[in-house]
Coordinates of C-alpha atoms in Angstrom, one line a residue:
M1 CA 111.8 142.1 238.4
Q2 CA 113.2 145.6 236.5
H3 CA 115.4 145.3 233.0
T4 CA 118.1 147.7 233.1
F5 CA 118.7 148.2 229.3
T6 CA 118.2 151.6 227.7
T7 CA 115.7 152.5 225.8
R8 CA 115.0 155.1 222.9
P9 CA 113.4 157.8 224.0
V10 CA 109.7 158.4 221.3
A11 CA 110.5 160.8 218.6
A12 CA 108.4 163.5 218.2
L13 CA 107.0 165.2 214.4
A14 CA 107.0 169.0 213.0
A15 CA 104.7 170.0 209.3
G16 CA 105.3 171.7 207.0
V17 CA 103.1 172.0 203.3
L18 CA 103.3 172.9 199.1
L19 CA 102.7 175.7 196.4
A20 CA 103.1 175.9 192.8
S21 CA 103.2 178.8 189.9
S22 CA 102.9 178.6 186.0
W23 CA 105.2 179.5 182.9
A24 CA 106.4 179.0 179.5
L25 CA 109.2 179.2 177.8
A26 CA 110.3 179.6 173.9
P27 CA 113.3 177.7 171.9
Q28 CA 116.1 179.9 171.5
A29 CA 116.3 183.8 173.5
V30 CA 112.9 182.0 174.8
A31 CA 110.2 183.9 176.2
A32 CA 108.6 183.2 179.5
T33 CA 105.5 184.0 180.4
T34 CA 103.7 183.7 183.8
E35 CA 100.0 183.3 183.8
G36 CA 99.5 184.0 187.7
V37 CA 97.3 187.2 189.9
A38 CA 96.9 189.0 192.9
P39 CA 99.2 189.3 195.9
D40 CA 98.1 188.5 199.2
A41 CA 99.0 188.8 202.7
S42 CA 101.3 187.4 205.8
A43 CA 104.6 185.6 206.6
P44 CA 106.0 182.6 207.8
S45 CA 109.1 179.0 210.1
V46 CA 109.5 174.8 211.2
D47 CA 111.6 172.2 211.3
A48 CA 113.0 167.9 211.2
T49 CA 112.3 164.5 210.1
A50 CA 111.4 161.3 212.0
S51 CA 111.7 157.6 210.3
V52 CA 109.9 155.0 210.4
P53 CA 111.2 153.8 214.4
G54 CA 112.1 150.0 215.5
T55 CA 111.5 149.0 218.9
D56 CA 113.3 147.5 221.8
R57 CA 110.1 146.0 223.5
L58 CA 107.8 142.6 223.0
I59 CA 104.0 142.0 224.1
V60 CA 103.7 138.5 224.5
R61 CA 100.1 136.6 226.1
Y62 CA 99.9 133.5 227.1
R63 CA 96.8 131.0 227.2
T64 CA 97.6 130.1 231.3
Q65 CA 98.1 132.4 234.4
P66 CA 101.1 135.5 233.3
L67 CA 105.1 135.3 234.6
G68 CA 104.2 137.9 237.2
A69 CA 101.3 136.1 238.8
G70 CA 102.6 132.7 240.1
A71 CA 103.8 130.7 237.3
T72 CA 106.1 127.5 238.3
D73 CA 109.6 128.2 237.9
D74 CA 109.7 125.7 235.4
V75 CA 107.5 127.1 233.3
Q76 CA 109.4 130.9 234.0
S77 CA 112.4 129.3 232.8
G78 CA 110.6 127.6 229.7
R79 CA 109.3 131.0 228.0
R80 CA 112.2 132.9 229.1
D81 CA 114.7 130.8 227.5
R82 CA 112.7 130.9 224.4
I83 CA 112.4 134.3 224.1
A84 CA 116.0 134.5 225.1
R85 CA 117.0 132.3 222.0
A86 CA 114.5 134.7 219.4
A87 CA 116.1 137.5 221.1
E88 CA 120.0 136.2 220.5
A89 CA 119.3 135.1 217.0
R90 CA 118.7 138.7 216.2
G91 CA 121.4 140.0 217.8
A92 CA 120.0 141.3 221.0
A93 CA 119.0 140.4 224.9
A94 CA 115.4 139.9 226.4
E95 CA 114.4 140.4 229.8
Y96 CA 111.1 140.7 231.3
V97 CA 110.0 143.8 232.7
R98 CA 105.8 143.4 233.9
D99 CA 102.5 142.2 232.9
T100 CA 99.8 144.4 231.3
A101 CA 96.5 145.1 232.1
Q102 CA 95.6 142.6 229.6
G103 CA 97.1 139.9 231.7
A104 CA 100.0 140.0 228.7
Q105 CA 104.0 140.4 229.1
V106 CA 106.2 142.8 228.3
W107 CA 109.9 142.3 227.6
A108 CA 112.8 144.4 226.5
L109 CA 115.0 143.3 224.3
S110 CA 118.5 145.3 225.2
A111 CA 118.7 147.6 222.0
P112 CA 116.4 148.5 219.5
L113 CA 115.5 146.5 216.6
P114 CA 113.4 147.3 213.0
L115 CA 110.2 146.6 213.3
A116 CA 110.3 143.8 210.9
D117 CA 112.6 142.1 213.1
V118 CA 110.6 141.9 216.3
E119 CA 108.1 141.3 214.5
A120 CA 109.9 137.9 213.3
L121 CA 111.0 137.1 216.8
A122 CA 107.3 138.0 217.9
A123 CA 106.4 135.4 215.3
Q124 CA 109.1 132.9 216.6
V125 CA 108.0 133.3 219.8
A126 CA 104.5 132.1 219.0
A127 CA 105.5 129.3 216.9
E128 CA 107.7 127.6 219.5
D129 CA 105.0 127.9 222.0
A130 CA 101.2 126.3 221.9
G131 CA 100.7 128.3 224.9
V132 CA 101.0 131.7 223.2
E133 CA 97.9 133.3 222.5
Y134 CA 99.8 136.3 220.7
A135 CA 102.8 137.9 220.4
E136 CA 103.6 141.5 218.8
P137 CA 105.8 144.7 219.2
D138 CA 105.5 146.7 221.7
R139 CA 105.7 149.9 219.0
L140 CA 106.5 152.7 219.8
L141 CA 104.2 155.2 218.3
Q142 CA 105.0 158.8 216.9
P143 CA 102.5 161.9 216.9
S144 CA 101.0 162.2 214.1
A145 CA 101.7 165.1 212.3
A146 CA 99.1 167.3 212.3
A147 CA 98.0 170.2 210.5
P148 CA 100.7 173.4 210.9
N149 CA 99.3 176.7 212.8
D150 CA 100.4 178.9 209.7
P151 CA 97.1 180.7 209.1
R152 CA 96.7 180.1 205.4
W153 CA 97.3 176.4 205.7
S154 CA 93.7 175.9 205.2
D155 CA 94.0 177.6 201.8
L156 CA 96.9 175.0 200.7
W157 CA 94.2 172.9 199.0
G158 CA 96.8 171.3 196.7
L159 CA 98.9 169.7 200.6
Q160 CA 95.6 168.4 202.2
T161 CA 94.4 164.8 202.6
S162 CA 92.0 165.1 200.7
S163 CA 90.9 163.6 196.8
V164 CA 92.5 166.6 195.5
G165 CA 94.7 167.2 197.7
I166 CA 98.6 165.2 197.7
G167 CA 98.3 164.0 201.1
V168 CA 101.9 165.7 202.9
L169 CA 100.7 165.4 206.3
G170 CA 100.7 161.9 206.1
A171 CA 104.2 161.7 204.8
W172 CA 105.4 164.2 207.3
D173 CA 105.0 161.5 210.0
V174 CA 107.8 159.8 208.3
T175 CA 109.7 162.2 206.8
R176 CA 109.3 166.0 205.8
G177 CA 112.5 166.2 203.6
A178 CA 115.8 166.6 205.8
G179 CA 118.9 166.4 204.1
V180 CA 117.5 166.6 200.4
N181 CA 118.5 170.0 198.4
V182 CA 115.5 171.1 195.1
A183 CA 117.3 173.3 192.5
V184 CA 115.0 175.2 191.7
I185 CA 115.8 176.6 187.6
D186 CA 114.0 179.4 187.4
T187 CA 114.3 183.3 188.1
G188 CA 116.0 183.5 191.3
V189 CA 114.3 183.2 194.5
R190 CA 113.9 186.8 197.0
P191 CA 114.7 186.7 200.4
H192 CA 111.0 185.8 202.2
A193 CA 110.4 185.2 206.2
D194 CA 108.9 182.1 205.0
L195 CA 112.3 180.2 203.0
A196 CA 114.2 181.8 205.8
G197 CA 117.0 179.2 206.3
A198 CA 115.2 176.8 203.3
V199 CA 117.5 178.6 200.9
V200 CA 121.5 177.4 200.8
G201 CA 123.6 178.1 197.8
G202 CA 122.7 178.7 194.5
Y203 CA 124.2 180.8 191.4
D204 CA 122.7 183.4 188.6
L205 CA 123.7 181.7 185.1
I206 CA 122.8 184.3 183.0
T207 CA 124.9 185.2 180.6
D208 CA 123.6 187.9 178.3
T209 CA 123.4 191.1 180.5
G210 CA 119.6 192.3 178.8
V211 CA 118.4 189.3 180.0
S212 CA 120.0 189.5 183.7
N213 CA 118.4 192.8 184.4
D214 CA 121.1 193.1 187.2
G215 CA 123.9 194.7 185.2
N216 CA 126.0 191.8 184.9
G217 CA 126.7 188.4 184.0
R218 CA 127.3 185.1 185.7
D219 CA 128.0 185.7 189.5
G220 CA 127.0 184.1 193.2
D221 CA 124.3 186.1 193.2
A222 CA 120.9 184.1 193.1
S223 CA 118.5 187.0 194.2
D224 CA 115.5 187.7 191.4
P225 CA 115.9 191.5 190.6
G226 CA 112.9 191.1 188.5
D227 CA 111.9 190.4 185.7
W228 CA 109.6 193.0 184.1
T229 CA 109.6 194.1 180.5
A230 CA 107.9 197.3 178.7
A231 CA 105.6 196.3 175.7
N232 CA 106.8 195.4 173.3
E233 CA 110.2 194.8 174.2
C234 CA 109.9 191.0 174.1
V235 CA 107.5 190.4 171.1
A236 CA 106.0 192.7 168.8
G237 CA 102.4 193.1 170.2
R238 CA 102.5 192.2 173.8
G239 CA 101.9 194.5 176.4
A240 CA 104.9 195.6 178.9
T241 CA 104.5 193.2 182.4
T242 CA 105.1 193.6 186.1
S243 CA 107.9 191.2 187.6
S244 CA 107.1 187.7 188.2
W245 CA 108.9 186.8 191.2
H246 CA 108.3 183.5 189.6
G247 CA 111.2 181.2 191.1
T248 CA 110.6 182.7 194.7
H249 CA 106.8 181.6 194.4
V250 CA 107.8 177.7 193.1
A251 CA 110.3 177.6 196.0
G252 CA 107.5 178.4 198.7
T253 CA 105.3 175.2 197.6
I254 CA 108.5 172.9 197.5
S255 CA 110.4 174.5 201.4
A256 CA 108.5 177.4 202.8
V257 CA 109.0 177.3 206.4
A258 CA 106.2 175.0 208.2
G259 CA 104.4 175.4 211.9
N260 CA 105.9 179.4 212.8
G261 CA 102.0 180.6 213.1
A262 CA 102.8 182.7 209.8
G263 CA 102.2 182.7 206.3
V264 CA 101.9 179.4 204.2
A265 CA 104.3 176.0 204.6
G266 CA 105.9 174.1 201.9
A267 CA 105.2 170.6 200.9
A268 CA 108.8 169.1 201.8
P269 CA 109.5 172.0 204.3
A270 CA 112.7 170.5 205.8
S271 CA 114.5 170.3 202.5
K272 CA 116.6 173.1 201.3
I273 CA 116.2 175.2 197.7
V274 CA 119.1 175.7 196.2
P275 CA 118.0 178.5 193.5
L276 CA 119.9 178.6 190.0
R277 CA 118.8 181.9 188.4
V278 CA 118.2 181.0 184.1
L279 CA 115.5 183.3 183.2
G280 CA 115.1 187.1 183.7
R281 CA 113.7 189.8 181.1
C282 CA 112.0 188.0 178.3
G283 CA 113.0 184.5 179.4
G284 CA 116.1 182.4 179.5
Y285 CA 118.7 180.5 177.1
T286 CA 118.7 176.8 176.2
S287 CA 122.7 177.1 177.0
D288 CA 122.3 178.7 180.2
I289 CA 119.6 176.4 181.5
A290 CA 121.6 173.7 180.7
D291 CA 124.7 174.5 182.6
A292 CA 121.7 175.4 185.4
M293 CA 121.5 171.3 185.4
I294 CA 124.6 169.8 185.5
W295 CA 125.9 172.3 187.8
A296 CA 123.1 171.9 189.8
S297 CA 123.1 168.1 190.0
G298 CA 127.3 168.2 191.2
G299 CA 128.6 168.7 187.7
S300 CA 131.2 170.9 186.4
V301 CA 130.6 174.1 184.1
S302 CA 133.9 176.0 183.2
G303 CA 134.4 179.7 185.2
V304 CA 131.9 178.4 187.5
P305 CA 132.7 177.6 190.8
A306 CA 131.9 173.9 191.8
N307 CA 128.6 173.7 193.8
E308 CA 128.9 172.5 197.1
N309 CA 125.0 172.0 197.5
R310 CA 124.5 169.2 194.7
A311 CA 120.6 169.0 194.5
R312 CA 119.4 165.6 194.3
V313 CA 115.9 167.0 192.9
L314 CA 115.5 169.3 189.7
N315 CA 112.5 171.4 189.5
L316 CA 112.3 172.9 186.0
S317 CA 108.4 175.2 186.0
L318 CA 109.5 176.4 182.5
G319 CA 109.8 175.6 178.8
G320 CA 108.9 176.5 175.0
S321 CA 107.6 175.2 171.8
G322 CA 109.3 172.5 169.6
T323 CA 111.3 169.0 170.0
C324 CA 113.7 168.1 172.7
D325 CA 117.1 170.0 171.6
T326 CA 120.3 168.4 172.1
T327 CA 122.1 170.3 174.5
S328 CA 118.8 170.2 177.2
Q329 CA 119.0 166.3 176.2
R330 CA 122.8 165.7 177.4
A331 CA 122.1 168.1 180.5
I332 CA 119.1 165.6 181.6
T333 CA 121.1 162.8 180.5
A334 CA 124.2 164.0 182.8
A335 CA 122.0 165.4 185.6
R336 CA 120.4 162.3 185.9
A337 CA 124.0 160.3 185.1
N338 CA 124.6 162.5 188.6
G339 CA 121.8 161.0 190.5
A340 CA 119.4 163.7 190.2
V341 CA 115.9 163.6 189.2
V342 CA 114.2 166.1 186.9
V343 CA 111.1 167.3 187.3
V344 CA 109.4 169.7 184.1
A345 CA 106.7 171.5 183.2
A346 CA 104.2 170.2 181.0
G347 CA 103.7 173.6 179.6
N348 CA 100.3 175.6 179.5
E349 CA 99.3 175.6 175.8
N350 CA 96.7 173.4 175.8
R351 CA 98.6 171.3 173.5
N352 CA 100.2 167.7 173.1
V353 CA 103.6 167.8 175.4
S354 CA 105.0 166.3 172.2
N355 CA 105.4 169.9 171.1
S356 CA 106.7 171.1 174.5
S357 CA 110.4 171.3 175.4
P358 CA 112.3 170.4 177.9
A359 CA 108.9 168.4 179.1
N360 CA 108.7 165.8 175.9
C361 CA 113.0 165.2 176.7
S362 CA 114.0 161.7 178.0
G363 CA 114.5 161.1 181.6
V364 CA 112.5 163.8 182.7
I365 CA 109.2 163.5 185.1
A366 CA 106.6 165.8 183.1
V367 CA 104.1 167.1 184.9
A368 CA 100.1 168.2 184.3
A369 CA 98.0 170.2 186.5
Y370 CA 94.7 169.8 187.5
G371 CA 92.1 171.8 189.5
P372 CA 90.8 171.8 192.8
T373 CA 87.7 169.7 191.2
G374 CA 90.3 167.3 190.0
A375 CA 90.0 167.8 186.2
R376 CA 92.5 168.6 183.8
A377 CA 93.4 172.8 184.0
S378 CA 91.8 173.9 180.8
Y379 CA 95.4 175.5 179.9
S380 CA 97.7 172.0 180.6
N381 CA 98.9 170.1 178.4
Y382 CA 98.7 166.5 177.8
G383 CA 99.5 163.4 175.8
T384 CA 101.2 160.2 176.4
L385 CA 104.8 162.1 177.5
V386 CA 103.1 163.1 180.8
D387 CA 104.8 161.3 183.6
V388 CA 101.7 162.4 186.1
A389 CA 99.4 165.4 187.0
A390 CA 98.9 167.3 190.7
P391 CA 98.0 170.9 192.0
G392 CA 98.3 173.6 189.5
G393 CA 95.0 175.9 189.9
E394 CA 92.2 176.5 187.4
M395 CA 91.7 180.1 188.4
S396 CA 88.6 180.8 186.0
G397 CA 86.3 180.2 189.3
G398 CA 88.1 182.2 191.1
Q399 CA 91.5 183.4 193.0
T400 CA 91.3 181.0 195.6
R401 CA 91.3 178.2 193.5
G402 CA 94.9 178.7 192.2
I403 CA 97.9 177.9 194.4
L404 CA 98.9 180.1 197.0
S405 CA 102.8 180.6 197.5
T406 CA 105.2 182.9 198.7
L407 CA 105.8 186.3 196.6
N408 CA 107.0 189.8 196.4
T409 CA 104.9 193.2 196.2
G410 CA 107.5 194.8 193.2
T411 CA 106.2 195.5 190.2
A412 CA 109.0 196.3 188.6
G413 CA 112.0 195.6 191.3
P414 CA 111.8 193.9 194.9
G415 CA 109.5 195.1 197.0
S416 CA 108.2 193.4 200.4
D417 CA 107.0 190.1 201.4
S418 CA 103.7 188.5 200.5
Y419 CA 101.8 186.1 199.2
A420 CA 99.7 185.3 196.3
Y421 CA 97.6 182.8 194.2
Y422 CA 98.9 181.8 190.8
Q423 CA 98.6 178.9 188.1
G424 CA 100.1 176.5 186.0
T425 CA 102.1 173.7 185.6
S426 CA 104.5 175.9 187.0
M427 CA 102.9 175.3 189.8
A428 CA 102.0 171.6 189.8
T429 CA 105.7 170.8 189.2
P430 CA 107.0 171.9 192.7
H431 CA 104.4 169.8 193.9
V432 CA 105.9 166.9 192.2
A433 CA 109.4 167.8 193.2
A434 CA 108.6 168.0 196.2
A435 CA 107.0 164.9 196.6
A436 CA 110.3 163.4 194.9
A437 CA 112.4 165.0 197.7
L438 CA 110.5 162.9 200.3
V439 CA 110.7 160.0 198.8
L440 CA 114.3 160.5 198.7
A441 CA 114.8 161.8 202.4
A442 CA 112.8 158.5 203.1
N443 CA 115.2 155.9 200.5
P444 CA 118.1 157.9 200.0
S445 CA 119.4 155.2 198.3
L446 CA 116.3 155.6 195.5
T447 CA 117.8 155.7 191.8
P448 CA 116.1 158.7 189.5
D449 CA 114.4 156.3 187.8
Q450 CA 113.2 154.3 191.1
V451 CA 111.8 157.8 192.3
E452 CA 110.1 158.3 188.9
S453 CA 108.4 154.5 189.3
T454 CA 107.5 155.4 193.1
L455 CA 105.9 158.5 192.4
K456 CA 104.1 156.9 189.2
S457 CA 102.8 153.3 190.5
T458 CA 101.6 154.9 194.3
A459 CA 99.9 158.3 192.0
R460 CA 96.2 157.7 193.3
P461 CA 93.1 157.3 190.2
F462 CA 91.9 160.7 188.8
V463 CA 88.5 161.6 190.0
A464 CA 87.8 163.9 187.6
T465 CA 88.2 164.3 183.9
C466 CA 91.7 164.3 182.9
S467 CA 92.7 162.6 179.7
S468 CA 96.4 161.5 178.9
C469 CA 97.1 163.0 182.4
G470 CA 99.4 160.9 183.4
A471 CA 100.1 157.6 185.8
G472 CA 97.3 159.2 188.0
M473 CA 97.0 162.1 190.7
V474 CA 100.6 162.3 193.3
D475 CA 100.6 161.4 196.4
A476 CA 103.1 162.0 198.4
N477 CA 101.6 160.3 201.3
A478 CA 101.6 156.4 199.5
A479 CA 104.7 157.3 197.9
V480 CA 107.0 158.0 200.7
R481 CA 105.1 154.5 202.8
A482 CA 106.4 152.6 199.0
A483 CA 109.7 153.9 199.2
V484 CA 110.0 152.8 202.9
G485 CA 108.4 149.3 202.5
G486 CA 111.8 147.7 202.3
T487 CA 112.2 147.5 198.3
N488 CA 113.7 149.7 195.8
P489 CA 111.0 150.2 193.3
T490 CA 111.7 149.4 189.8
P491 CA 109.2 148.2 187.1
P492 CA 108.8 144.8 185.7
P493 CA 110.7 143.3 183.0
T494 CA 109.2 142.5 179.8
T495 CA 111.2 139.7 178.8
P496 CA 114.0 137.9 180.9
P497 CA 117.9 139.2 179.9
V498 CA 118.8 137.6 177.0
G499 CA 122.6 136.1 177.4
T500 CA 125.5 137.4 179.9
S501 CA 128.0 138.3 177.6
E502 CA 128.3 139.8 174.0
V503 CA 128.2 137.9 171.3
E504 CA 130.4 138.4 168.2
P505 CA 130.4 140.0 165.5
N506 CA 127.8 142.6 166.3
N507 CA 129.3 145.4 164.9
T508 CA 126.1 146.2 162.6
R509 CA 122.9 147.0 163.4
S510 CA 121.4 143.9 161.5
A511 CA 124.1 142.0 163.6
A512 CA 122.9 143.4 167.0
N513 CA 122.9 141.4 170.0
A514 CA 119.3 141.6 171.5
V515 CA 118.8 142.4 175.4
G516 CA 116.0 141.6 177.4
A517 CA 115.8 144.8 179.4
P518 CA 116.5 145.0 182.0
G519 CA 119.6 143.8 181.2
T520 CA 123.4 143.9 181.7
L521 CA 126.4 142.3 179.5
A522 CA 129.9 141.7 179.8
A523 CA 131.5 143.1 176.6
T524 CA 134.5 143.7 174.5
M525 CA 136.4 146.7 173.0
G526 CA 138.0 144.4 170.9
S527 CA 140.6 147.2 168.8
S528 CA 140.7 150.7 168.5
T529 CA 138.3 150.6 164.8
D530 CA 135.6 148.2 167.2
T531 CA 132.0 149.2 167.7
D532 CA 129.1 146.9 169.7
Y533 CA 125.3 147.2 168.7
F534 CA 122.5 146.0 171.4
A535 CA 118.9 145.5 170.2
V536 CA 116.1 146.3 172.6
Q537 CA 112.5 145.9 172.5
V538 CA 111.3 149.3 174.2
P539 CA 107.0 149.7 175.5
A540 CA 105.5 152.5 174.3
G541 CA 105.6 155.2 176.4
A542 CA 108.6 153.6 178.5
T543 CA 112.4 155.6 178.7
L544 CA 115.0 153.6 177.4
T545 CA 118.7 153.9 179.8
V546 CA 121.6 152.8 178.9
R547 CA 124.6 152.7 180.8
L548 CA 128.4 151.9 179.9
T549 CA 131.0 151.4 182.6
P550 CA 133.9 150.9 181.2
G551 CA 136.6 148.4 182.6
S552 CA 139.9 150.5 183.6
S553 CA 140.2 154.3 184.7
A554 CA 141.7 154.8 181.5
A555 CA 139.4 153.5 178.8
D556 CA 137.1 155.8 177.0
Y557 CA 134.2 155.0 175.5
D558 CA 131.1 156.3 173.9
L559 CA 127.5 155.7 173.7
Y560 CA 124.8 156.2 170.8
L561 CA 121.2 155.1 171.0
Y562 CA 119.4 155.0 167.6
G563 CA 115.4 154.3 166.7
S564 CA 114.7 153.3 163.2
G565 CA 116.6 156.0 161.8
S566 CA 120.2 156.4 161.3
S567 CA 121.0 159.6 163.0
A568 CA 121.4 158.9 166.9
L569 CA 118.7 160.3 169.1
A570 CA 120.9 160.5 172.1
S571 CA 124.4 160.0 172.9
S572 CA 127.1 160.1 176.0
R573 CA 130.6 160.8 175.6
L574 CA 132.3 161.4 178.8
G575 CA 136.2 161.0 179.5
A576 CA 138.5 158.2 180.3
G577 CA 137.1 156.0 183.4
R578 CA 133.7 158.0 183.6
V579 CA 130.1 156.2 183.5
D580 CA 128.2 157.1 180.3
T581 CA 124.2 157.7 180.3
A582 CA 122.0 158.5 177.6
S583 CA 118.0 157.7 177.5
V584 CA 115.5 157.8 175.1
R585 CA 111.9 157.6 175.0
N586 CA 109.3 155.7 172.9
T587 CA 106.7 157.9 172.2
G588 CA 104.7 156.1 170.1
T589 CA 101.6 153.6 170.4
S590 CA 103.2 150.5 170.5
P591 CA 106.6 148.9 171.1
A592 CA 109.6 149.5 169.3
T593 CA 113.3 148.5 169.0
Y594 CA 116.0 150.4 169.7
Y595 CA 119.9 150.3 169.4
A596 CA 122.8 150.9 171.7
R597 CA 125.9 151.0 169.8
T598 CA 129.3 151.1 171.2
T599 CA 132.4 153.0 170.3
Y600 CA 136.4 153.2 171.2
Y601 CA 137.6 157.1 171.7
G602 CA 141.0 155.9 173.5
G603 CA 142.2 154.7 176.3
G604 CA 143.3 151.1 174.3
A605 CA 141.1 148.0 174.1
G606 CA 139.2 146.1 177.0
A607 CA 136.7 144.9 178.7
Y608 CA 133.0 146.7 179.8
T609 CA 129.7 146.2 181.2
I610 CA 126.5 148.0 179.0
Q611 CA 123.3 147.9 181.5
L612 CA 119.6 148.3 179.4
G613 CA 116.8 148.9 181.3
W614 CA 113.8 151.7 182.1

């Protein structure tokens, strides 16, 4: 007898690809430099995501005759009852459909169930009937994502399923990034056929008209007018430069249209790009870049309309010399509190990243670059603060060893669409930003820390020498598979929480409450003069993140983080009722004690919680 349940159609999948570029920013007036070359030719378009499907069917094979081939009524009834009970326990009815060519039975369920539920149903059926040879889901299989028909696909070595590619085709079997916005905080983006439909919203946040190169300050036009310079204009002794179209190259690596039979493809081609223009002639100011991080992640910036396209991933293919400044750290902390993953280029000076900001700030994913052999690129920064490595190119052996992406032919102002190979940690960074977008599209509930943990825990071992290049080579496919594996990845705790409530007195560092991270404590701000200290051991290389949640909408308490010194390393002082979040990284080679301090600002004494983890 035929079942009458409605079944789902098999979902088809489409395809996409990834690219990159290279920058370095200096501290204040910050001079940006691009390491790339050679325009190419061509142009680009594609679509959708598919989640891992469940199924509405079950296959059961019995050791005796099949149901449809003469089983007695009693045998038939018993089998039907057992399968019906197992299905009913999971909210579905079951009905026999047919016998297969191998003598098994196909049973239909009245509603699709997650694959894990159907596997459990099958296990129950087998456990309750010794006559069952095997039982298993009748899975809905998907067409595997094939290489897109973009003619330059074979030139995108960084995206391939290979020892050095990030494996986007496997990830595309699950998702292509739909529903996730990626902020490209850069030079802006040129309109390009291969980015058609990929760009949403955005803003020009450059305040200085000398830097902006478009004749005005902040406005809603994030298109790139070019960043060419005359000789000696930015730095004495530096020659003239042509326009880099750097943001356009970065954007193409993330979201270039895939499968349209032209040009290239992005690594997360269904994601959207939110362009934030902060770099212009001679670079960009830290203050503008910090505002861009806050605005892109959904925060407010005075004089700028609200962002209607909040980004879950921020790509910063930029940097400069020096320690992490307070302005950048606070912006990163605010962006992370808004749920954004902050991905930053490690820098191109072939030095320790500890001297490159904002890659050395707490709470970012710092990205080193490797070339097509998998070895660290000769220019790439390195060190214990690097989190992962990704394809950035090594063009000393030829242009095609770089990263190919979208560009423009203009040497000063805009020209026509083009493609070019660039190299740099700027090009490695969008590979990681795209992987983060794919992970978030697969599991939108993940926090920034969980996304970072997923990318690092699934990274592949290096296939060539890449010392101090982080956890490994980013693997988009493995990261996406981990993201849909049923649990939110978090690093294992080093020690169990010590207590669940604050113990007074703890108003000095020497009396600080010891907390094993991750841990959450209930605490009380006893008066307007109260202050509370909490101490935690942070492993070498780990980033401590602390969240202070007030117990009422009127309460306004502030959060400070300290190391061994008397000066705060990080702080958060948001308004009444807001959750304060601050992060600090242990850059040493051994565990160290860090302190979280909470203070009263206003709104009355009362309860709050403090959460510490990494």
